[in-house]
Amino acid sequence: MDEKHNYSVEQAKKMANSDAGKQLFALLQQTQGDQLKVVMEDAASGNYAKAMQAMSAMMNSPQAKELMEKMRRQSDG
């Protein structure tokens, strides 16, 4: 699961709009809403490195990892 993927913007949008993507966003809102808001603000302001670093830290829960893997499988298949 440590494999790095390079997704296009369109692929990322498709993943985010998938059922697993929506579930992941809801999970992060419930468990880390304040931090998610900061990540989104950083990304919107163009500070992608900071946003990605914070998002990576947020993805350590088993539920988030499971949903990310589900999104990867759907995008690869």
Coordinates of N, CA, C and O in Angstrom, one line a residue:
M1 N 0.8 -1.2 0.0 CA 0.0 0.0 0.0 C 0.9 1.3 0.0 O 0.4 2.3 -0.1
D2 N 2.1 1.1 0.1 CA 3.0 2.3 0.1 C 3.4 2.7 -1.3 O 4.1 3.6 -1.5
E3 N 2.8 2.0 -2.3 CA 3.1 2.3 -3.7 C 2.6 3.7 -4.0 O 1.5 4.0 -3.6
K4 N 3.4 4.4 -4.7 CA 3.0 5.8 -5.1 C 2.2 5.8 -6.4 O 2.6 5.0 -7.3
H5 N 1.2 6.5 -6.5 CA 0.4 6.7 -7.7 C 0.4 8.1 -8.2 O 0.4 9.0 -7.3
N6 N 0.5 8.3 -9.4 CA 0.4 9.7 -10.0 C -0.9 9.7 -10.8 O -1.0 9.1 -11.8
Y7 N -1.8 10.5 -10.2 CA -3.1 10.6 -10.9 C -3.3 11.9 -11.5 O -2.8 12.9 -11.0
S8 N -4.0 11.9 -12.7 CA -4.3 13.2 -13.3 C -5.4 13.8 -12.5 O -6.1 13.2 -11.6
V9 N -5.7 15.1 -12.8 CA -6.7 15.8 -12.1 C -8.1 15.1 -12.3 O -8.9 15.0 -11.4
E10 N -8.3 14.7 -13.6 CA -9.6 14.0 -13.9 C -9.7 12.7 -13.1 O -10.8 12.4 -12.7
Q11 N -8.6 12.0 -13.0 CA -8.7 10.7 -12.3 C -9.0 11.0 -10.8 O -9.7 10.3 -10.2
A12 N -8.3 12.0 -10.3 CA -8.5 12.4 -8.9 C -10.0 12.8 -8.6 O -10.6 12.4 -7.6
K13 N -10.5 13.6 -9.6 CA -11.9 14.0 -9.4 C -12.9 12.8 -9.5 O -13.8 12.7 -8.7
K14 N -12.6 11.8 -10.4 CA -13.4 10.6 -10.5 C -13.3 9.8 -9.2 O -14.4 9.4 -8.7
M15 N -12.1 9.7 -8.6 CA -12.0 9.0 -7.4 C -12.7 9.7 -6.3 O -13.4 9.0 -5.5
A16 N -12.6 11.0 -6.2 CA -13.3 11.8 -5.1 C -14.8 11.7 -5.2 O -15.5 11.7 -4.2
N17 N -15.3 11.5 -6.4 CA -16.7 11.5 -6.6 C -17.3 10.0 -6.6 O -18.5 9.9 -6.6
S18 N -16.4 9.1 -6.4 CA -16.9 7.7 -6.3 C -17.5 7.5 -4.9 O -17.4 8.3 -4.0
D19 N -18.2 6.4 -4.8 CA -18.9 6.1 -3.5 C -17.8 6.0 -2.3 O -18.0 6.6 -1.3
A20 N -16.7 5.3 -2.6 CA -15.6 5.3 -1.6 C -15.0 6.6 -1.3 O -14.7 6.9 -0.1
G21 N -14.9 7.5 -2.3 CA -14.4 8.8 -2.1 C -15.3 9.7 -1.2 O -14.9 10.4 -0.3
K22 N -16.6 9.5 -1.5 CA -17.6 10.3 -0.7 C -17.6 9.7 0.8 O -17.7 10.5 1.7
Q23 N -17.4 8.4 0.9 CA -17.4 7.9 2.3 C -16.1 8.3 3.0 O -16.2 8.6 4.2
L24 N -15.0 8.4 2.3 CA -13.8 8.9 2.9 C -13.9 10.3 3.3 O -13.5 10.7 4.4
F25 N -14.5 11.2 2.5 CA -14.6 12.6 2.8 C -15.5 12.7 4.0 O -15.2 13.5 5.0
A26 N -16.6 11.9 4.1 CA -17.5 12.0 5.3 C -16.8 11.5 6.5 O -16.9 12.1 7.6
L27 N -16.0 10.5 6.4 CA -15.2 10.0 7.5 C -14.3 11.0 8.0 O -14.2 11.3 9.2
L28 N -13.5 11.7 7.1 CA -12.6 12.7 7.5 C -13.3 13.9 8.1 O -12.8 14.5 9.1
Q29 N -14.5 14.3 7.6 CA -15.2 15.4 8.2 C -15.6 15.1 9.6 O -15.6 15.9 10.5
Q30 N -16.1 13.8 9.8 CA -16.5 13.4 11.2 C -15.4 13.3 12.2 O -15.5 13.8 13.3
T31 N -14.2 12.8 11.7 CA -13.1 12.5 12.7 C -12.1 13.6 12.7 O -11.4 13.8 13.8
Q32 N -12.0 14.4 11.7 CA -10.9 15.4 11.6 C -11.3 16.6 10.9 O -10.6 17.2 10.1
G33 N -12.6 17.1 11.1 CA -13.1 18.2 10.4 C -12.3 19.5 10.4 O -12.1 20.1 9.3
D34 N -11.8 19.9 11.5 CA -11.0 21.1 11.6 C -9.7 21.0 10.7 O -9.4 21.9 10.0
Q35 N -9.0 19.8 10.8 CA -7.8 19.6 10.1 C -8.1 19.5 8.6 O -7.4 20.0 7.8
L36 N -9.2 18.9 8.2 CA -9.6 18.8 6.8 C -9.9 20.2 6.2 O -9.5 20.4 5.1
K37 N -10.5 21.1 7.0 CA -10.7 22.4 6.5 C -9.4 23.1 6.2 O -9.2 23.8 5.2
V38 N -8.4 22.9 7.1 CA -7.1 23.5 6.9 C -6.4 23.0 5.6 O -5.8 23.7 4.9
V39 N -6.5 21.7 5.5 CA -6.0 21.0 4.3 C -6.6 21.6 3.0 O -5.9 21.9 2.0
M40 N -7.9 21.8 3.0 CA -8.6 22.3 1.8 C -8.2 23.7 1.6 O -8.0 24.2 0.4
E41 N -8.0 24.5 2.6 CA -7.6 25.9 2.5 C -6.2 26.0 1.9 O -5.9 26.8 1.1
D42 N -5.3 25.1 2.4 CA -3.9 25.1 1.9 C -3.9 24.7 0.4 O -3.2 25.4 -0.4
A43 N -4.7 23.7 0.0 CA -4.8 23.3 -1.4 C -5.3 24.5 -2.2 O -4.8 24.8 -3.3
A44 N -6.4 25.1 -1.7 CA -7.0 26.2 -2.5 C -6.0 27.4 -2.7 O -6.1 28.1 -3.7
S45 N -5.1 27.6 -1.7 CA -4.2 28.7 -1.8 C -2.9 28.3 -2.6 O -2.0 29.1 -2.7
G46 N -2.9 27.1 -3.0 CA -1.7 26.6 -3.8 C -0.6 26.0 -3.0 O 0.4 25.7 -3.6
N47 N -0.8 25.8 -1.7 CA 0.2 25.2 -0.9 C 0.0 23.7 -0.9 O -0.3 23.1 0.1
Y48 N 0.3 23.1 -2.0 CA 0.0 21.7 -2.2 C 0.9 20.8 -1.4 O 0.4 19.7 -0.8
A49 N 2.1 21.1 -1.2 CA 3.0 20.3 -0.4 C 2.5 20.2 1.0 O 2.5 19.1 1.6
K50 N 2.1 21.3 1.6 CA 1.6 21.3 3.0 C 0.3 20.6 3.1 O 0.1 19.8 4.0
A51 N -0.5 20.8 2.1 CA -1.8 20.1 2.1 C -1.6 18.6 2.0 O -2.3 17.8 2.7
M52 N -0.7 18.1 1.1 CA -0.5 16.7 1.0 C 0.1 16.1 2.2 O -0.2 15.0 2.6
Q53 N 1.0 16.8 2.9 CA 1.7 16.3 4.1 C 0.6 16.1 5.2 O 0.6 15.1 5.8
A54 N -0.3 17.1 5.3 CA -1.3 17.0 6.4 C -2.3 15.9 6.0 O -2.8 15.2 6.9
M55 N -2.7 15.8 4.8 CA -3.6 14.8 4.3 C -3.1 13.4 4.5 O -3.8 12.5 5.0
S56 N -1.8 13.2 4.3 CA -1.1 12.0 4.5 C -1.2 11.5 5.9 O -1.5 10.4 6.2
A57 N -1.0 12.5 6.8 CA -1.1 12.2 8.3 C -2.6 11.8 8.7 O -2.8 10.9 9.5
M58 N -3.5 12.4 8.0 CA -4.9 12.1 8.3 C -5.4 10.7 7.8 O -6.3 10.2 8.3
M59 N -4.6 10.2 6.9 CA -5.0 8.9 6.3 C -4.5 7.7 7.0 O -4.5 6.6 6.5
N60 N -4.1 7.8 8.2 CA -3.5 6.7 9.0 C -4.5 5.8 9.7 O -4.2 4.7 10.1
S61 N -5.8 6.1 9.7 CA -6.8 5.2 10.3 C -7.1 4.0 9.4 O -7.0 4.1 8.2
P62 N -7.4 2.9 10.0 CA -7.7 1.7 9.2 C -8.8 2.0 8.3 O -8.8 1.5 7.1
Q63 N -9.9 2.7 8.7 CA -11.0 3.0 7.8 C -10.6 3.8 6.6 O -11.0 3.5 5.5
A64 N -9.8 4.8 6.8 CA -9.3 5.7 5.7 C -8.5 4.9 4.8 O -8.6 5.0 3.5
K65 N -7.6 4.0 5.3 CA -6.7 3.2 4.4 C -7.6 2.3 3.6 O -7.3 2.1 2.4
E66 N -8.6 1.7 4.2 CA -9.4 0.7 3.5 C -10.2 1.5 2.3 O -10.3 0.9 1.2
L67 N -10.7 2.6 2.6 CA -11.4 3.4 1.6 C -10.5 3.9 0.5 O -10.8 3.8 -0.7
M68 N -9.3 4.3 0.8 CA -8.3 4.7 -0.2 C -8.0 3.5 -1.1 O -7.9 3.6 -2.3
E69 N -7.8 2.3 -0.5 CA -7.5 1.1 -1.3 C -8.7 0.8 -2.2 O -8.5 0.4 -3.4
K70 N -9.9 0.9 -1.8 CA -11.1 0.7 -2.6 C -11.1 1.7 -3.7 O -11.4 1.3 -4.9
M71 N -10.8 2.9 -3.5 CA -10.8 3.9 -4.6 C -9.7 3.6 -5.6 O -9.9 3.7 -6.8
R72 N -8.5 3.2 -5.1 CA -7.4 2.8 -6.1 C -7.8 1.6 -6.9 O -7.6 1.6 -8.2
R73 N -8.5 0.6 -6.3 CA -8.9 -0.6 -7.1 C -9.9 -0.2 -8.1 O -9.9 -0.6 -9.3
Q74 N -10.8 0.7 -7.8 CA -11.9 1.1 -8.7 C -11.3 1.9 -9.9 O -11.7 1.8 -11.0
S75 N -10.3 2.8 -9.6 CA -9.7 3.6 -10.6 C -8.7 2.8 -11.5 O -8.6 3.1 -12.7
D76 N -8.1 1.7 -11.0 CA -7.3 0.9 -11.8 C -8.0 -0.1 -12.6 O -7.6 -0.6 -13.6
G77 N -9.3 -0.4 -12.2 CA -10.0 -1.5 -12.9 C -11.0 -0.9 -13.9 O -11.1 -0.5 -14.9

